[in-house]
Tab-separated table of C-alpha atoms in Angstrom:
chain	number	residue	atom	x	y	z
A	210	MET	CA	0.205	41.376	20.954
A	211	SER	CA	-1.165	37.964	21.914
A	212	ASN	CA	-2.796	35.611	19.406
A	213	LYS	CA	-6.296	37.010	18.916
A	214	MET	CA	-7.778	33.524	18.472
A	215	TRP	CA	-6.668	32.107	21.813
A	216	GLY	CA	-4.586	34.702	23.615
A	217	GLY	CA	-6.781	36.048	26.403
A	218	ARG	CA	-4.359	34.810	29.024
A	219	PHE	CA	-1.269	35.921	27.103
A	220	ALA	CA	-0.040	39.487	27.049
A	221	ALA	CA	2.781	39.159	24.516
A	222	SER	CA	3.335	37.547	21.140
A	223	PRO	CA	5.280	34.299	20.851
A	224	ASP	CA	8.965	34.455	20.090
A	225	ALA	CA	9.755	34.054	16.389
A	226	ILE	CA	11.307	30.656	16.971
A	227	MET	CA	8.235	29.599	18.950
A	228	GLU	CA	6.076	30.517	15.982
A	229	GLU	CA	8.427	28.584	13.708
A	230	ILE	CA	8.285	25.357	15.691
A	231	ASN	CA	4.623	25.659	16.620
A	232	ALA	CA	2.979	26.417	13.281
A	233	SER	CA	1.595	23.503	11.288
A	234	ILE	CA	-0.255	25.391	8.554
A	235	GLY	CA	2.576	24.618	6.129
A	236	PHE	CA	1.433	21.010	5.984
A	237	ASP	CA	-2.000	20.719	7.597
A	238	GLN	CA	-3.542	23.103	5.055
A	239	ARG	CA	-4.152	19.992	2.952
A	240	LEU	CA	-6.813	19.084	5.546
A	241	ALA	CA	-8.901	22.143	4.651
A	242	ALA	CA	-11.747	20.231	3.003
A	243	GLN	CA	-11.977	17.789	5.902
A	244	ASP	CA	-11.803	20.585	8.464
A	245	ILE	CA	-14.603	22.504	6.790
A	246	ALA	CA	-16.742	19.377	6.412
A	247	GLY	CA	-16.368	18.753	10.145
A	248	SER	CA	-17.242	22.359	10.949
A	249	LYS	CA	-20.383	22.269	8.798
A	250	ALA	CA	-21.562	19.090	10.488
A	251	HIS	CA	-20.814	20.618	13.888
A	252	ALA	CA	-22.719	23.815	13.041
A	253	ALA	CA	-25.772	21.857	11.898
A	254	MET	CA	-25.727	19.844	15.116
A	255	LEU	CA	-25.391	22.961	17.291
A	256	ALA	CA	-28.479	24.415	15.622
A	257	LYS	CA	-30.516	21.221	15.926
A	258	GLN	CA	-29.703	21.025	19.624
A	259	GLY	CA	-30.602	24.684	20.183
A	260	ILE	CA	-27.036	25.566	21.224
A	261	VAL	CA	-26.812	28.223	18.494
A	262	SER	CA	-29.589	29.791	16.454
A	263	LYS	CA	-30.560	28.344	13.099
A	264	SER	CA	-29.741	31.635	11.430
A	265	ASP	CA	-26.241	31.660	12.924
A	266	ALA	CA	-25.698	28.058	11.808
A	267	ALA	CA	-26.871	28.906	8.302
A	268	GLU	CA	-24.390	31.803	8.186
A	269	MET	CA	-21.623	29.522	9.418
A	270	ARG	CA	-22.301	26.986	6.685
A	271	ARG	CA	-22.571	29.692	4.012
A	272	GLY	CA	-19.320	31.241	5.134
A	273	LEU	CA	-17.547	27.904	5.323
A	274	ASP	CA	-18.537	27.154	1.741
A	275	LEU	CA	-17.048	30.495	0.702
A	276	VAL	CA	-13.818	29.737	2.565
A	277	LEU	CA	-13.573	26.357	0.870
A	278	LYS	CA	-14.036	27.943	-2.548
A	279	GLU	CA	-11.315	30.479	-1.791
A	280	ILE	CA	-8.926	27.745	-0.706
A	281	ALA	CA	-9.715	25.608	-3.748
A	282	ALA	CA	-9.072	28.601	-6.003
A	283	GLY	CA	-5.803	29.393	-4.216
A	284	ARG	CA	-7.060	32.809	-3.133
A	285	LEU	CA	-6.730	32.395	0.639
A	286	ALA	CA	-3.353	33.404	2.028
A	287	PHE	CA	-2.640	31.200	5.007
A	288	SER	CA	-1.087	32.832	8.069
A	289	ARG	CA	1.654	31.192	10.118
A	290	ALA	CA	0.690	33.421	13.035
A	291	LEU	CA	-2.655	31.590	13.115
A	292	GLU	CA	-0.757	28.314	13.483
A	293	ASP	CA	-2.975	25.730	11.826
A	294	ILE	CA	-5.788	25.028	9.402
A	295	HIS	CA	-8.442	25.335	12.123
A	296	MET	CA	-7.455	28.861	13.137
A	297	ASN	CA	-6.954	29.989	9.559
A	298	VAL	CA	-10.407	28.816	8.535
A	299	GLU	CA	-12.068	30.317	11.600
A	300	SER	CA	-10.264	33.639	11.163
A	301	ARG	CA	-11.339	33.934	7.532
A	302	LEU	CA	-14.859	32.877	8.490
A	303	ARG	CA	-15.006	35.718	11.017
A	304	GLU	CA	-13.934	38.181	8.318
A	305	LEU	CA	-16.715	36.920	6.059
A	306	ILE	CA	-19.683	36.557	8.437
A	307	GLY	CA	-18.710	38.387	11.594
A	308	GLU	CA	-19.983	37.458	15.048
A	309	PRO	CA	-21.626	34.075	14.240
A	310	ALA	CA	-18.164	32.697	13.429
A	311	GLY	CA	-17.228	33.049	17.084
A	312	ARG	CA	-19.978	30.604	18.059
A	313	LEU	CA	-18.760	27.802	15.792
A	314	HIS	CA	-16.176	26.567	18.281
A	315	THR	CA	-18.792	25.999	20.982
A	316	ALA	CA	-18.607	22.454	22.407
A	317	ARG	CA	-15.475	21.432	20.582
A	318	SER	CA	-11.689	21.833	20.674
A	319	ARG	CA	-8.884	21.792	18.190
A	320	ASN	CA	-8.027	18.451	19.801
A	321	ASP	CA	-11.149	16.706	18.556
A	322	GLN	CA	-11.068	18.743	15.350
A	323	ILE	CA	-7.677	17.510	14.230
A	324	ALA	CA	-8.438	13.932	15.211
A	325	THR	CA	-11.591	14.151	13.087
A	326	ASP	CA	-9.767	15.761	10.171
A	327	MET	CA	-7.083	13.079	10.133
A	328	ARG	CA	-9.612	10.250	10.231
A	329	LEU	CA	-11.541	11.790	7.336
A	330	HIS	CA	-8.339	12.335	5.366
A	331	LEU	CA	-7.019	8.827	5.945
A	332	ARG	CA	-10.377	7.309	5.066
A	333	GLU	CA	-10.289	9.070	1.680
A	334	THR	CA	-6.641	8.157	1.187
A	335	VAL	CA	-7.233	4.487	1.953
A	336	ASP	CA	-10.130	4.426	-0.521
A	337	HIS	CA	-7.871	5.933	-3.190
A	338	LEU	CA	-5.066	3.462	-2.468
A	339	ASP	CA	-7.525	0.575	-2.635
A	340	GLY	CA	-8.502	1.630	-6.141
A	341	GLN	CA	-4.845	1.800	-7.141
A	342	LEU	CA	-4.138	-1.618	-5.648
A	343	ALA	CA	-7.078	-3.079	-7.547
A	344	ALA	CA	-5.756	-1.558	-10.787
A	345	LEU	CA	-2.338	-3.116	-10.194
A	346	GLN	CA	-3.921	-6.473	-9.405
A	347	LYS	CA	-5.869	-6.301	-12.648
A	348	ALA	CA	-2.741	-5.463	-14.660
A	349	LEU	CA	-0.940	-8.446	-13.127
A	350	ALA	CA	-3.899	-10.795	-13.610
A	351	GLU	CA	-4.184	-9.788	-17.268
A	352	LYS	CA	-0.475	-10.431	-17.707
A	353	ALA	CA	-0.914	-13.782	-15.953
A	354	LEU	CA	-3.700	-14.836	-18.301
A	355	GLU	CA	-1.652	-13.816	-21.330
A	356	HIS	CA	1.393	-15.744	-20.100
A	357	ALA	CA	-0.253	-18.677	-18.330
A	358	ALA	CA	1.924	-21.118	-20.273
A	359	THR	CA	5.102	-19.025	-20.619
A	360	VAL	CA	7.680	-21.148	-18.828
A	361	MET	CA	10.326	-19.506	-16.665
A	362	PRO	CA	12.655	-20.655	-13.900
A	363	GLY	CA	11.361	-20.522	-10.366
A	364	PHE	CA	14.003	-19.643	-7.815
A	365	THR	CA	14.896	-20.363	-4.238
A	366	HIS	CA	17.980	-18.640	-2.811
A	367	LEU	CA	18.078	-16.947	-6.250
A	368	GLN	CA	19.167	-20.320	-7.637
A	369	ALA	CA	17.137	-22.059	-10.344
A	370	ALA	CA	14.830	-24.463	-8.522
A	371	GLN	CA	11.867	-25.697	-10.589
A	372	PRO	CA	10.098	-24.466	-13.730
A	373	VAL	CA	7.067	-22.273	-13.183
A	374	THR	CA	5.116	-20.041	-15.524
A	375	PHE	CA	5.374	-16.291	-15.835
A	376	GLY	CA	1.637	-16.091	-15.232
A	377	HIS	CA	1.968	-18.026	-11.996
A	378	HIS	CA	4.687	-15.628	-10.875
A	379	CYS	CA	2.431	-12.631	-11.593
A	380	LEU	CA	-0.439	-14.175	-9.646
A	381	ALA	CA	1.765	-14.478	-6.564
A	382	TYR	CA	1.821	-10.675	-6.419
A	383	VAL	CA	-1.925	-10.483	-7.047
A	384	GLU	CA	-2.374	-12.534	-3.879
A	385	MET	CA	0.025	-10.315	-1.887
A	386	LEU	CA	-1.758	-7.174	-3.026
A	387	GLY	CA	-5.081	-8.739	-2.077
A	388	ARG	CA	-3.825	-9.113	1.482
A	389	ASP	CA	-2.598	-5.515	1.372
A	390	ARG	CA	-6.106	-4.410	0.444
A	391	GLY	CA	-7.442	-6.456	3.335
A	392	ARG	CA	-5.080	-4.749	5.768
A	393	PHE	CA	-6.104	-1.307	4.534
A	394	ALA	CA	-9.777	-2.305	4.751
A	395	ASP	CA	-9.301	-3.462	8.341
A	396	ALA	CA	-7.538	-0.218	9.226
A	397	ARG	CA	-10.305	1.798	7.550
A	398	ARG	CA	-12.977	-0.037	9.507
A	399	ARG	CA	-11.292	0.709	12.824
A	400	LEU	CA	-10.546	4.357	12.057
A	401	ASN	CA	-14.103	5.080	10.920
A	402	GLU	CA	-15.302	6.332	14.310
A	403	SER	CA	-15.897	9.991	15.103
A	404	PRO	CA	-13.895	11.882	17.740
A	405	LEU	CA	-15.933	15.041	17.149
A	406	GLY	CA	-17.613	16.232	20.352
A	407	ALA	CA	-14.963	14.807	22.658
A	408	ALA	CA	-13.801	18.448	22.941
A	409	ALA	CA	-10.421	19.002	24.611
A	410	LEU	CA	-10.349	15.688	26.500
A	411	ALA	CA	-13.303	15.362	28.883
A	412	GLY	CA	-16.369	15.881	26.751
A	413	THR	CA	-18.631	18.920	27.064
A	414	PRO	CA	-21.529	20.110	29.257
A	415	TYR	CA	-23.482	21.215	26.177
A	416	PRO	CA	-26.317	18.896	25.063
A	417	ILE	CA	-24.603	17.847	21.840
A	418	ASP	CA	-25.634	14.980	19.543
A	419	ARG	CA	-22.490	13.096	18.601
A	420	ASP	CA	-24.449	10.456	16.714
A	421	MET	CA	-25.709	13.175	14.391
A	422	THR	CA	-22.254	14.525	13.533
A	423	ALA	CA	-20.865	11.012	13.158
A	424	LYS	CA	-23.603	10.123	10.691
A	425	GLU	CA	-23.250	13.424	8.827
A	426	LEU	CA	-19.538	12.753	8.284
A	427	GLY	CA	-19.979	9.125	7.253
A	428	PHE	CA	-18.535	7.598	10.413
A	429	ASP	CA	-19.957	4.349	11.736
A	430	ARG	CA	-20.370	5.702	15.251
A	431	PRO	CA	-18.907	8.220	17.719
A	432	MET	CA	-15.907	7.112	19.774
A	433	ARG	CA	-16.973	6.005	23.250
A	434	ASN	CA	-14.239	7.582	25.358
A	435	SER	CA	-13.328	11.266	25.107
A	436	LEU	CA	-9.757	10.739	26.316
A	437	ASP	CA	-9.180	8.052	23.720
A	438	ALA	CA	-10.873	10.115	21.025
A	439	VAL	CA	-8.395	12.997	21.210
A	440	SER	CA	-5.227	11.086	22.076
A	441	ALA	CA	-5.424	8.011	19.828
A	442	ARG	CA	-3.145	7.954	16.823
A	443	ASP	CA	-2.993	4.204	16.433
A	444	PHE	CA	-5.272	4.618	13.427
A	445	VAL	CA	-2.487	6.545	11.679
A	446	ALA	CA	0.066	3.937	12.717
A	447	GLU	CA	-2.134	1.120	11.458
A	448	VAL	CA	-2.543	2.723	8.045
A	449	LEU	CA	1.207	3.320	7.891
A	450	ALA	CA	1.868	-0.296	8.885
A	451	ALA	CA	-0.347	-1.482	6.029
A	452	ALA	CA	1.454	0.971	3.752
A	453	ALA	CA	4.868	-0.294	4.844
A	454	ILE	CA	3.958	-3.921	4.142
A	455	CYS	CA	2.443	-2.975	0.793
A	456	ALA	CA	5.532	-0.958	-0.144
A	457	THR	CA	7.685	-3.960	0.748
A	458	HIS	CA	5.688	-6.108	-1.674
A	459	LEU	CA	6.127	-3.497	-4.389
A	460	SER	CA	9.840	-3.383	-3.646
A	461	ARG	CA	10.199	-7.142	-4.101
A	462	LEU	CA	8.547	-6.974	-7.513
A	463	ALA	CA	10.634	-3.919	-8.387
A	464	GLU	CA	13.819	-5.786	-7.473
A	465	GLU	CA	12.821	-8.650	-9.738
A	466	ILE	CA	12.144	-6.249	-12.597
A	467	VAL	CA	15.574	-4.664	-12.062
A	468	LEU	CA	17.199	-8.112	-12.255
A	469	TRP	CA	15.065	-9.282	-15.164
A	470	CYS	CA	16.018	-6.232	-17.254
A	471	THR	CA	19.765	-6.857	-16.965
A	472	ALA	CA	21.840	-8.221	-19.836
A	473	GLN	CA	22.584	-11.219	-17.612
A	474	PHE	CA	18.888	-12.143	-17.251
A	475	GLN	CA	17.049	-10.525	-20.193
A	476	PHE	CA	13.802	-11.987	-18.871
A	477	VAL	CA	11.686	-8.905	-19.635
A	478	THR	CA	11.936	-5.721	-21.663
A	479	LEU	CA	10.742	-2.279	-20.581
A	480	THR	CA	10.204	0.407	-23.189
A	481	ASP	CA	11.400	4.003	-23.120
A	482	LYS	CA	8.315	4.885	-21.066
A	483	PHE	CA	9.791	3.439	-17.870
A	484	THR	CA	13.534	3.526	-18.442
A	485	THR	CA	16.206	6.214	-18.668
A	486	GLY	CA	19.574	6.587	-20.321
A	487	SER	CA	23.045	7.441	-19.129
A	488	SER	CA	24.781	10.802	-19.471
A	489	ILE	CA	28.008	9.051	-20.510
A	490	MET	CA	27.184	5.503	-21.655
A	491	PRO	CA	24.991	5.617	-24.762
A	492	GLN	CA	24.098	1.929	-24.648
A	493	LYS	CA	22.402	2.082	-21.245
A	494	ARG	CA	18.703	1.537	-20.608
A	495	ASN	CA	18.230	1.852	-16.860
A	496	PRO	CA	15.093	0.600	-15.061
A	497	ASP	CA	14.965	3.747	-12.912
A	498	ALA	CA	11.232	3.562	-12.248
A	499	ALA	CA	11.661	0.112	-10.700
A	500	GLU	CA	14.697	1.261	-8.732
A	501	LEU	CA	12.768	4.200	-7.285
A	502	VAL	CA	9.833	1.977	-6.349
A	503	ARG	CA	12.377	-0.287	-4.656
A	504	ALA	CA	13.605	2.714	-2.644
A	505	LYS	CA	10.204	3.983	-1.466
A	506	PRO	CA	9.816	1.549	1.456
A	507	GLY	CA	12.734	3.306	3.137
A	508	ARG	CA	10.775	6.470	3.721
A	509	ILE	CA	7.448	4.673	4.268
A	510	ILE	CA	8.843	2.321	6.914
A	511	GLY	CA	10.656	5.353	8.332
A	512	ALA	CA	7.369	7.205	8.683
A	513	LEU	CA	5.868	4.328	10.660
A	514	THR	CA	8.916	4.136	12.891
A	515	ALA	CA	8.918	7.901	13.453
A	516	LEU	CA	5.272	7.920	14.495
A	517	LEU	CA	5.642	4.991	16.879
A	518	VAL	CA	8.653	6.646	18.509
A	519	VAL	CA	6.675	9.896	18.919
A	520	LEU	CA	3.742	8.089	20.514
A	521	LYS	CA	5.518	5.561	22.696
A	522	GLY	CA	6.003	7.791	25.765
A	523	LEU	CA	3.013	10.129	25.591
A	524	PRO	CA	0.617	10.280	28.543
A	525	LEU	CA	-3.076	10.898	27.919
A	526	ALA	CA	-4.547	12.973	26.465
A	527	TYR	CA	-3.415	15.387	23.742
A	528	SER	CA	0.174	16.612	23.537
A	529	LYS	CA	1.668	18.845	20.881
A	530	ASP	CA	3.983	15.969	19.969
A	531	MET	CA	1.029	14.570	18.033
A	532	GLN	CA	1.455	17.319	15.476
A	533	GLU	CA	4.397	15.245	14.243
A	534	ASP	CA	2.060	12.538	12.905
A	535	LYS	CA	1.049	14.462	9.809
A	536	GLU	CA	4.112	15.160	7.706
A	537	PRO	CA	5.414	11.565	7.834
A	538	ALA	CA	1.942	10.182	7.113
A	539	PHE	CA	1.318	12.572	4.223
A	540	ASP	CA	4.738	11.862	2.737
A	541	ALA	CA	4.503	8.093	3.136
A	542	LEU	CA	1.042	7.747	1.627
A	543	ASP	CA	1.802	10.155	-1.218
A	544	ASN	CA	4.860	8.092	-2.075
A	545	LEU	CA	3.004	4.801	-1.836
A	546	SER	CA	0.421	6.176	-4.261
A	547	LEU	CA	3.181	7.224	-6.645
A	548	ALA	CA	4.869	3.821	-6.359
A	549	LEU	CA	1.588	2.033	-7.125
A	550	ALA	CA	1.030	4.186	-10.199
A	551	ALA	CA	4.573	3.556	-11.423
A	552	MET	CA	4.381	-0.193	-10.826
A	553	THR	CA	1.030	-0.475	-12.607
A	554	GLY	CA	2.544	1.328	-15.584
A	555	MET	CA	5.565	-0.968	-15.611
A	556	VAL	CA	3.453	-4.126	-15.453
A	557	HIS	CA	1.439	-2.967	-18.453
A	558	ASP	CA	4.655	-1.990	-20.241
A	559	MET	CA	6.922	-4.975	-19.609
A	560	ARG	CA	7.181	-7.712	-22.219
A	561	PRO	CA	8.432	-11.152	-21.134
A	562	ASN	CA	11.061	-12.618	-23.461
A	563	ALA	CA	9.551	-16.084	-23.790
A	564	ASP	CA	12.489	-17.772	-25.524
A	565	VAL	CA	14.988	-16.491	-22.983
A	566	LEU	CA	12.712	-17.528	-20.112
A	567	ARG	CA	12.280	-21.029	-21.519
A	568	LYS	CA	16.026	-21.531	-21.996
A	569	ALA	CA	16.692	-20.274	-18.479
A	570	ALA	CA	14.037	-22.613	-17.087
A	571	ALA	CA	15.864	-25.579	-18.568
A	572	LYS	CA	19.193	-24.657	-16.976
A	573	GLY	CA	20.303	-25.730	-13.544
A	574	TYR	CA	18.706	-29.191	-13.594
A	575	THR	CA	15.310	-27.743	-12.719
A	576	THR	CA	13.520	-30.997	-13.580
A	577	ALA	CA	15.467	-32.955	-10.961
A	578	THR	CA	12.480	-32.992	-8.611
A	579	ASP	CA	10.319	-34.342	-11.455
A	580	LEU	CA	12.834	-37.173	-11.855
A	581	ALA	CA	12.704	-37.933	-8.141
A	582	ASP	CA	8.899	-37.892	-8.202
A	583	TRP	CA	8.920	-40.265	-11.189
A	584	LEU	CA	11.146	-42.716	-9.269
A	585	VAL	CA	8.683	-42.622	-6.372
A	586	ARG	CA	5.607	-42.892	-8.534
A	587	GLU	CA	6.782	-45.461	-11.094
A	588	LEU	CA	9.356	-47.540	-9.194
A	589	GLY	CA	7.937	-47.233	-5.696
A	590	LEU	CA	11.155	-45.866	-4.190
A	591	PRO	CA	10.932	-44.031	-0.870
A	592	PHE	CA	11.369	-40.329	-1.590
A	593	ARG	CA	14.658	-40.092	0.309
A	594	GLU	CA	16.122	-42.910	-1.796
A	595	ALA	CA	14.743	-41.299	-4.953
A	596	HIS	CA	16.349	-38.032	-3.878
A	597	HIS	CA	19.698	-39.797	-3.515
A	598	VAL	CA	19.445	-41.523	-6.907
A	599	THR	CA	18.472	-38.247	-8.577
A	600	GLY	CA	21.408	-36.494	-6.960
A	601	ARG	CA	23.790	-39.074	-8.454
A	602	LEU	CA	22.204	-38.594	-11.889
A	603	VAL	CA	22.526	-34.806	-11.609
A	604	SER	CA	26.172	-35.218	-10.691
A	605	LEU	CA	26.651	-37.497	-13.702
A	606	ALA	CA	24.987	-35.022	-16.085
A	607	GLU	CA	26.970	-32.168	-14.600
A	608	GLY	CA	30.207	-34.069	-15.151
A	609	LYS	CA	29.293	-34.524	-18.801
A	610	GLY	CA	28.360	-30.851	-19.143
A	611	GLY	CA	24.792	-31.637	-20.196
A	612	ASP	CA	21.232	-31.759	-18.918
A	613	LEU	CA	19.451	-34.696	-17.290
A	614	SER	CA	17.465	-35.255	-20.471
A	615	GLU	CA	20.753	-35.716	-22.368
A	616	LEU	CA	21.801	-38.750	-20.350
A	617	THR	CA	21.309	-42.050	-22.107
A	618	LEU	CA	19.013	-44.710	-20.712
A	619	ALA	CA	22.040	-46.927	-20.160
A	620	GLU	CA	23.759	-44.230	-18.123
A	621	MET	CA	20.659	-43.846	-15.985
A	622	GLN	CA	20.292	-47.581	-15.500
A	623	ALA	CA	23.894	-47.739	-14.352
A	624	VAL	CA	22.747	-45.661	-11.374
A	625	HIS	CA	19.453	-47.532	-10.897
A	626	ARG	CA	18.754	-50.572	-13.024
A	627	LYS	CA	14.920	-50.279	-12.958
A	628	ILE	CA	14.765	-46.883	-14.691
A	629	THR	CA	12.869	-47.132	-18.000
A	630	ALA	CA	12.619	-44.937	-21.103
A	631	GLY	CA	9.408	-43.496	-19.679
A	632	VAL	CA	11.517	-41.239	-17.471
A	633	PHE	CA	12.326	-38.946	-20.380
A	634	LYS	CA	8.684	-37.829	-20.571
A	635	VAL	CA	9.033	-35.916	-17.294
A	636	LEU	CA	12.364	-34.282	-18.042
A	637	THR	CA	11.060	-31.297	-20.048
A	638	VAL	CA	10.090	-27.955	-18.566
A	639	ASP	CA	6.656	-28.144	-20.214
A	640	ALA	CA	5.962	-31.516	-18.663
A	641	SER	CA	7.167	-30.197	-15.322
A	642	VAL	CA	4.796	-27.234	-15.167
A	643	ALA	CA	1.893	-29.201	-16.665
A	644	ALA	CA	2.228	-31.792	-13.903
A	645	ARG	CA	1.858	-29.216	-11.121
A	646	LYS	CA	-1.947	-29.426	-11.032
A	647	SER	CA	-2.318	-29.381	-7.252
A	648	PHE	CA	-4.353	-26.521	-5.816
A	649	GLY	CA	-2.240	-23.387	-6.076
A	650	GLY	CA	0.226	-25.061	-8.444
A	651	THR	CA	1.815	-23.616	-11.577
A	652	ALA	CA	0.078	-25.766	-14.219
A	653	PRO	CA	-1.087	-23.483	-17.059
A	654	ALA	CA	-4.684	-24.654	-16.619
A	655	ASN	CA	-4.514	-23.604	-12.951
A	656	VAL	CA	-3.035	-20.239	-13.867
A	657	ARG	CA	-5.716	-19.517	-16.472
A	658	ARG	CA	-8.447	-20.446	-14.029
A	659	GLU	CA	-7.002	-18.296	-11.247
A	660	ALA	CA	-6.336	-15.341	-13.526
A	661	ARG	CA	-9.927	-15.429	-14.811
A	662	ARG	CA	-11.241	-15.756	-11.254
A	663	TRP	CA	-9.286	-12.698	-10.152
A	664	LEU	CA	-10.315	-10.674	-13.177
A	665	LYS	CA	-13.954	-11.515	-12.525
A	666	LEU	CA	-13.606	-10.501	-8.853
A	667	LEU	CA	-11.834	-7.265	-9.767
A	668	ASP	CA	-14.400	-6.357	-12.416
A	669	ARG	CA	-17.118	-6.832	-9.809
A	670	GLY	CA	-15.211	-4.493	-7.462
């Protein structure tokens, strides 16, 4: 027997393997609410335009509400033979209201249906992710305010470079996440156009009102080209690209947390809430949550790559290949949401070890640049000459096995005779960070101001 929903031309049922590869209900059932919302808007428009009777449209909407309740309650058994969420909803609607259900598909296609469903779903998902990103930003900004003056080493090449503050380090990620939110907002703005009414690919001869359905579904406007409306999946790719960049930012912070928790660093402590033990080594406290967040970009970047490879050779308009956009997108965005939740929890949970951070900040001659700047500022040396003098002093201190601040004035003057005792004022990590008052610098006053600014912005939404 052919498929009763579309099989007028077909005399036999699909082969079992055809059904297996063709069916998408296993994953697109999560679009049920969006599919039914689109159908209700479409039914209302059909009635307004006189394409179906008002009584039929009212029955459609009543039946669709019943279907949604059944799905929400887990009472609707989805059928693989009906392929997808659209056919499953329509089939159940026919069982509930009879003949009027057959008129619902007038002036539309599954092609514009699924494009509409995905845009609605991604719009909701982006809004949810934005809220999670804001929560993580707030957790980091609160930590920044608390630790605005907690000195730690700043690194380049993973080598101690200059002292910064822990709060300043946290605010760097607040900025990154702010750009992530901007990327998602841009993607949301572009995807918020309605494909509904484009039908299969060419539009429809029925006198439909696409502005009405677009408005009903919260879209900014209907899409202007029917071919583009059903074949575009760049909106999915753009959301996944934003997700991939965001996941990369989370991974960088996760990697730092993994390093900071080691016995070699001991920069921060995570409690039992976000660590695990070993089955054989009783002393272990493993930062598994951070490690798993670090791993998530692999599948999220993979989802973006998979979609782009699917799309790269497709002619217009719709091809069944496009069915492959959903599982990677669902998986990637679910995992990004999980990673954001885990990272927010870890940020709240982690406790910087201030004494360890301060001692680490003083190692590696991190105030060498402050010494060079002092030579420029106080003695008028060209920076390149000051750099050379400082290098000789670092080499001298290193040979003695001590810090720059442990050199005597006489030892310094042996390298450059004009150095005065005033130099020792700049050779502490506190003096170093306090001096960095330039816009965007690590001075504690800057960090407090920026943290409060971010918290105010985030509280305002």
